[in-house]
Tab-separated table of C-alpha atoms and ligand atoms in Angstrom:
chain	number	residue	atom	x	y	z
A	217	MET	CA	-66.418	-41.394	-27.648
A	218	SER	CA	-64.517	-38.257	-28.544
A	219	ALA	CA	-66.113	-35.158	-27.101
A	220	LEU	CA	-67.008	-31.832	-28.683
A	221	ILE	CA	-64.949	-30.205	-25.985
A	222	PRO	CA	-61.815	-32.300	-25.313
A	223	ARG	CA	-61.229	-33.401	-21.742
A	224	PRO	CA	-58.056	-31.701	-20.522
A	225	ARG	CA	-54.970	-33.562	-19.388
A	226	ARG	CA	-54.904	-33.720	-15.622
A	227	THR	CA	-52.361	-34.328	-12.856
A	228	VAL	CA	-54.441	-36.189	-10.263
A	229	ALA	CA	-51.626	-36.483	-7.703
A	230	ASP	CA	-47.872	-36.017	-7.732
A	231	GLY	CA	-46.641	-38.377	-10.504
A	232	ALA	CA	-50.169	-39.454	-11.562
A	233	VAL	CA	-51.031	-37.954	-14.951
A	234	LEU	CA	-54.178	-38.622	-17.011
A	235	VAL	CA	-53.942	-37.972	-20.754
A	236	PRO	CA	-57.448	-38.302	-22.276
A	237	ASP	CA	-57.904	-39.718	-25.790
A	238	TRP	CA	-54.254	-40.634	-26.173
A	239	LEU	CA	-54.984	-43.601	-28.459
A	240	ASP	CA	-56.978	-42.983	-31.653
A	241	VAL	CA	-59.658	-45.576	-32.486
A	242	ASP	CA	-57.555	-47.349	-35.113
A	243	ARG	CA	-54.808	-47.876	-32.557
A	244	GLN	CA	-57.391	-49.024	-30.004
A	245	ARG	CA	-58.768	-51.580	-32.474
A	246	GLY	CA	-55.264	-52.855	-33.198
A	247	ILE	CA	-54.623	-53.347	-29.487
A	248	VAL	CA	-57.984	-55.116	-29.038
A	249	ASP	CA	-57.064	-57.501	-31.876
A	250	ALA	CA	-53.720	-58.230	-30.201
A	251	CYS	CA	-55.450	-58.808	-26.836
A	252	ARG	CA	-57.809	-61.334	-28.486
A	253	GLU	CA	-54.774	-63.293	-29.689
A	254	TRP	CA	-52.970	-63.121	-26.330
A	255	ALA	CA	-56.150	-64.263	-24.551
A	256	ARG	CA	-56.081	-67.553	-26.536
A	257	GLY	CA	-52.777	-68.691	-25.110
A	258	PRO	CA	-50.326	-70.316	-24.658
A	259	VAL	CA	-51.506	-69.014	-21.280
A	260	PRO	CA	-55.267	-68.467	-21.600
A	261	MET	CA	-56.935	-65.417	-20.094
A	262	ARG	CA	-58.445	-66.412	-16.770
A	263	ALA	CA	-59.919	-65.056	-13.548
A	264	ALA	CA	-57.080	-65.272	-11.043
A	265	ARG	CA	-57.836	-66.961	-7.740
A	266	LEU	CA	-57.209	-64.958	-4.586
A	267	PRO	CA	-55.665	-66.513	-1.475
A	268	THR	CA	-59.211	-66.486	-0.014
A	269	GLY	CA	-60.210	-69.009	-2.691
A	270	HIS	CA	-62.456	-66.514	-4.482
A	271	ALA	CA	-61.917	-65.859	-8.165
A	272	MET	CA	-61.462	-62.256	-9.237
A	273	SER	CA	-64.286	-60.870	-11.368
A	274	VAL	CA	-61.715	-59.381	-13.753
A	275	GLN	CA	-60.062	-61.735	-16.274
A	276	THR	CA	-56.347	-61.352	-16.924
A	277	VAL	CA	-53.645	-62.499	-19.315
A	278	CYS	CA	-50.015	-61.486	-18.862
A	279	LEU	CA	-47.014	-60.884	-21.098
A	280	GLY	CA	-43.373	-60.993	-20.045
A	281	TRP	CA	-44.075	-62.181	-16.512
A	282	HIS	CA	-47.110	-64.097	-15.305
A	283	TRP	CA	-48.800	-62.427	-12.353
A	284	GLN	CA	-50.979	-64.231	-9.865
A	285	PRO	CA	-52.083	-62.966	-6.471
A	286	TYR	CA	-49.500	-61.929	-5.251
A	287	ARG	CA	-46.390	-62.883	-7.172
A	288	TYR	CA	-44.775	-62.982	-10.600
A	289	SER	CA	-43.523	-66.166	-12.253
A	290	ARG	CA	-42.191	-67.241	-15.664
A	291	VAL	CA	-44.566	-70.181	-15.867
A	292	ALA	CA	-48.331	-69.954	-15.415
A	293	ASP	CA	-48.708	-72.725	-12.846
A	294	ASP	CA	-52.242	-71.525	-12.004
A	295	ALA	CA	-53.345	-71.328	-15.646
A	296	GLY	CA	-52.362	-74.461	-17.520
A	297	GLY	CA	-48.604	-74.314	-17.051
A	298	GLY	CA	-47.819	-72.594	-20.360
A	299	ARG	CA	-44.998	-70.141	-20.781
A	300	VAL	CA	-45.941	-66.471	-21.020
A	301	LEU	CA	-45.430	-64.655	-24.297
A	302	PRO	CA	-42.866	-61.854	-24.370
A	303	VAL	CA	-43.863	-58.173	-24.293
A	304	PRO	CA	-43.725	-57.285	-28.000
A	305	GLU	CA	-41.380	-54.533	-29.067
A	306	TRP	CA	-44.244	-52.336	-30.346
A	307	LEU	CA	-45.931	-52.439	-26.938
A	308	ALA	CA	-42.737	-51.542	-25.069
A	309	GLU	CA	-42.268	-48.678	-27.562
A	310	LEU	CA	-45.806	-47.495	-26.873
A	311	GLY	CA	-44.923	-47.503	-23.170
A	312	LYS	CA	-41.887	-45.303	-23.816
A	313	ARG	CA	-44.017	-42.818	-25.736
A	314	ALA	CA	-46.643	-42.906	-22.991
A	315	VAL	CA	-44.153	-41.944	-20.279
A	316	ALA	CA	-42.543	-39.280	-22.478
A	317	ASP	CA	-45.935	-37.720	-23.309
A	318	ALA	CA	-47.465	-37.913	-19.825
A	319	TYR	CA	-44.448	-36.366	-18.115
A	320	ASP	CA	-43.436	-34.218	-21.085
A	321	ASP	CA	-39.999	-35.736	-20.522
A	322	PRO	CA	-38.362	-37.485	-23.517
A	323	ALA	CA	-35.477	-38.766	-21.380
A	324	ALA	CA	-37.877	-40.453	-18.929
A	325	GLY	CA	-39.582	-42.088	-21.908
A	326	ALA	CA	-36.321	-43.303	-23.429
A	327	ALA	CA	-35.275	-44.826	-20.089
A	328	TYR	CA	-38.573	-46.696	-19.614
A	329	GLU	CA	-38.278	-50.434	-20.310
A	330	PRO	CA	-41.397	-52.357	-19.260
A	331	ASP	CA	-40.846	-56.115	-18.886
A	332	ALA	CA	-44.405	-57.100	-17.953
A	333	ALA	CA	-47.868	-56.296	-19.270
A	334	LEU	CA	-51.160	-57.244	-17.633
A	335	ILE	CA	-54.251	-57.266	-19.828
A	336	ASN	CA	-57.420	-57.044	-17.750
A	337	PHE	CA	-60.892	-57.612	-19.183
A	338	TYR	CA	-63.930	-56.285	-17.310
A	339	ASP	CA	-67.410	-57.477	-18.227
A	340	ASP	CA	-70.371	-55.348	-17.089
A	341	ALA	CA	-70.284	-56.800	-13.582
A	342	ALA	CA	-66.525	-56.879	-12.997
A	343	ARG	CA	-64.870	-54.720	-10.354
A	344	MET	CA	-61.431	-54.377	-8.866
A	345	GLY	CA	-61.173	-53.706	-5.155
A	346	MET	CA	-58.773	-51.187	-3.654
A	347	HIS	CA	-55.217	-52.558	-3.649
A	348	ARG	CA	-51.596	-51.596	-4.124
A	349	ASP	CA	-49.318	-53.133	-6.755
A	350	GLN	CA	-46.252	-53.938	-4.730
A	351	GLU	CA	-44.851	-57.144	-6.218
A	352	GLU	CA	-42.530	-55.094	-8.413
A	353	ARG	CA	-39.083	-54.416	-6.978
A	354	CYS	CA	-38.822	-51.191	-8.818
A	355	GLY	CA	-40.326	-47.736	-8.510
A	356	ALA	CA	-40.564	-47.128	-12.268
A	357	PRO	CA	-43.940	-45.799	-13.449
A	358	VAL	CA	-46.915	-47.962	-14.379
A	359	VAL	CA	-48.527	-47.143	-17.735
A	360	SER	CA	-52.268	-47.802	-17.997
A	361	LEU	CA	-54.273	-47.826	-21.254
A	362	SER	CA	-58.066	-48.083	-21.257
A	363	ILE	CA	-60.188	-49.379	-24.146
A	364	GLY	CA	-63.941	-49.999	-24.323
A	365	ASP	CA	-66.560	-49.001	-21.791
A	366	THR	CA	-65.887	-46.101	-19.450
A	367	CYS	CA	-65.139	-46.966	-15.843
A	368	THR	CA	-64.789	-45.138	-12.586
A	369	PHE	CA	-61.178	-45.405	-11.494
A	370	ARG	CA	-60.573	-44.696	-7.812
A	371	PHE	CA	-57.165	-43.276	-7.034
A	372	GLY	CA	-56.367	-43.288	-3.334
A	373	ASN	CA	-53.316	-42.657	-1.201
A	374	ALA	CA	-50.276	-44.713	-0.237
A	375	GLU	CA	-51.257	-45.104	3.427
A	376	THR	CA	-54.786	-46.455	3.670
A	377	ARG	CA	-57.309	-48.324	1.544
A	378	GLY	CA	-59.913	-45.634	2.318
A	379	LYS	CA	-60.211	-41.867	2.017
A	380	PRO	CA	-58.905	-39.595	0.775
A	381	TYR	CA	-59.367	-40.766	-2.792
A	382	THR	CA	-60.249	-39.203	-6.127
A	383	ASP	CA	-62.691	-40.783	-8.593
A	384	VAL	CA	-61.786	-40.299	-12.233
A	385	GLY	CA	-63.651	-41.472	-15.348
A	386	LEU	CA	-61.420	-43.513	-17.657
A	387	HIS	CA	-62.684	-43.547	-21.238
A	388	SER	CA	-61.684	-45.566	-24.267
A	389	GLY	CA	-58.287	-44.354	-25.458
A	390	ASP	CA	-57.206	-42.741	-22.194
A	391	LEU	CA	-53.648	-42.990	-20.896
A	392	PHE	CA	-52.834	-42.826	-17.209
A	393	VAL	CA	-49.255	-42.932	-15.896
A	394	PHE	CA	-48.497	-43.583	-12.227
A	395	GLY	CA	-44.998	-42.788	-11.076
A	396	GLY	CA	-43.071	-41.136	-8.294
A	397	PRO	CA	-45.016	-40.929	-5.039
A	398	SER	CA	-48.158	-42.246	-6.801
A	399	ARG	CA	-46.570	-45.556	-7.747
A	400	PHE	CA	-47.567	-47.335	-4.539
A	401	ALA	CA	-50.944	-45.677	-3.969
A	402	TYR	CA	-54.088	-47.737	-3.398
A	403	HIS	CA	-56.367	-47.849	-6.425
A	404	GLY	CA	-59.348	-49.750	-7.774
A	405	VAL	CA	-62.179	-49.882	-10.297
A	406	PRO	CA	-65.554	-49.715	-8.512
A	407	LYS	CA	-67.734	-49.514	-11.626
A	408	VAL	CA	-67.887	-50.071	-15.384
A	409	PHE	CA	-70.618	-48.310	-17.397
A	410	PRO	CA	-72.097	-50.659	-20.033
A	411	GLY	CA	-72.693	-49.316	-23.506
A	412	THR	CA	-70.388	-46.306	-23.213
A	413	ALA	CA	-67.610	-47.400	-25.585
A	414	ASP	CA	-67.011	-45.927	-29.021
A	415	PRO	CA	-68.080	-48.780	-31.364
A	416	GLY	CA	-64.962	-48.097	-33.444
A	417	CYS	CA	-62.691	-49.250	-30.620
A	418	GLY	CA	-63.185	-52.914	-31.514
A	419	LEU	CA	-64.983	-54.051	-28.351
A	420	THR	CA	-68.746	-54.515	-28.414
A	421	SER	CA	-69.002	-54.688	-24.628
A	422	GLY	CA	-66.815	-54.512	-21.562
A	423	ARG	CA	-63.539	-52.790	-20.848
A	424	LEU	CA	-59.916	-53.706	-21.507
A	425	ASN	CA	-57.068	-52.274	-19.481
A	426	ILE	CA	-53.442	-52.792	-20.418
A	427	THR	CA	-50.872	-51.988	-17.756
A	428	LEU	CA	-47.154	-51.931	-18.421
A	429	ARG	CA	-44.782	-52.426	-15.532
A	430	VAL	CA	-41.098	-52.746	-14.746
A	431	THR	CA	-40.855	-55.717	-12.374
A	432	GLY	CA	-37.210	-55.354	-11.387
A	433	LEU	CA	-37.028	-59.166	-11.446
A	434	GLY	CA	-34.239	-60.898	-13.281
B	732	MD3	C1	-51.758	-46.969	-9.735
B	732	MD3	N1	-55.752	-52.397	-12.925
B	732	MD3	O1	-54.027	-54.468	-12.885
B	732	MD3	S1	-55.252	-49.593	-14.145
B	732	MD3	C2	-54.056	-53.736	-11.881
B	732	MD3	O2	-58.121	-50.667	-14.738
B	732	MD3	C3	-55.013	-52.608	-11.844
B	732	MD3	O3	-57.589	-52.748	-14.705
B	732	MD3	C4	-56.790	-51.419	-12.968
B	732	MD3	O4	-55.095	-51.950	-10.876
B	732	MD3	C5	-57.548	-51.613	-14.243
B	732	MD3	O5	-53.317	-53.877	-10.914
B	732	MD3	C6	-56.315	-50.056	-12.832
B	732	MD3	C7	-54.383	-48.381	-13.407
B	732	MD3	C8	-53.313	-48.737	-12.464
B	732	MD3	C9	-52.522	-49.849	-12.573
B	732	MD3	C10	-51.466	-50.016	-11.713
B	732	MD3	C11	-51.187	-49.055	-10.750
B	732	MD3	C12	-53.074	-47.809	-11.528
B	732	MD3	C13	-52.003	-47.944	-10.657
B	732	MD3	C14	-50.092	-49.144	-9.883
B	732	MD3	C15	-49.841	-48.149	-8.976
B	732	MD3	C16	-50.671	-47.062	-8.889
B	733	FE	FE1	-53.398	-52.342	-9.598
């Protein structure tokens, strides 16, 4: 929901920049529509299974490269064996603009070429524990887009799963870019707040997060 007083852009740590309300609601709705299509297949959205045998509470569908704990593949051998869809040009372009805007650096944006997107869906009870994304062989920034219910995003440090960390509210339409020294920091989503989304965003409940990554895989 857009606020009377806009939330300011914020550098949470070196290389970690939050840009509130980056996506207008029409754009959010367009992305939600695209996510609904991607979730149907050829690789269906699913809760990935951890090496412990437990299923994640978050549901995920991938573009470009299929991610499962803790590797990337071209074929979704844990989700029906289909081949992942490519990252569409418009989404890669959005990623370029995201990096350019967050860092106020057009050259960094032009150089950004994401080859994987993860679409995460959180229902009211879903959480993501503290982890690092380290399957990528590349230090390029991660672009994160949030749509739907507000969550608490916990941004930690690169050394330990615990403190110090900073809790930040991510609202529908927010952009967060994680690069430089923040790229390999621990992070997680301890809570989603039901009923907090702008109805115009296209989701009636839950939260969608789209992350764009550069895998560095061939
Ligand atoms: C910081 N997703 O998919 S997005 C993930 O909201 C993931 O669904 C969360 O963590 C979500 O791996 C958080 C923000 C995010 C994504 C990747 C990062 C933050 C990151 C990689 C490095 C540092
Ligand atoms: Fe992550």
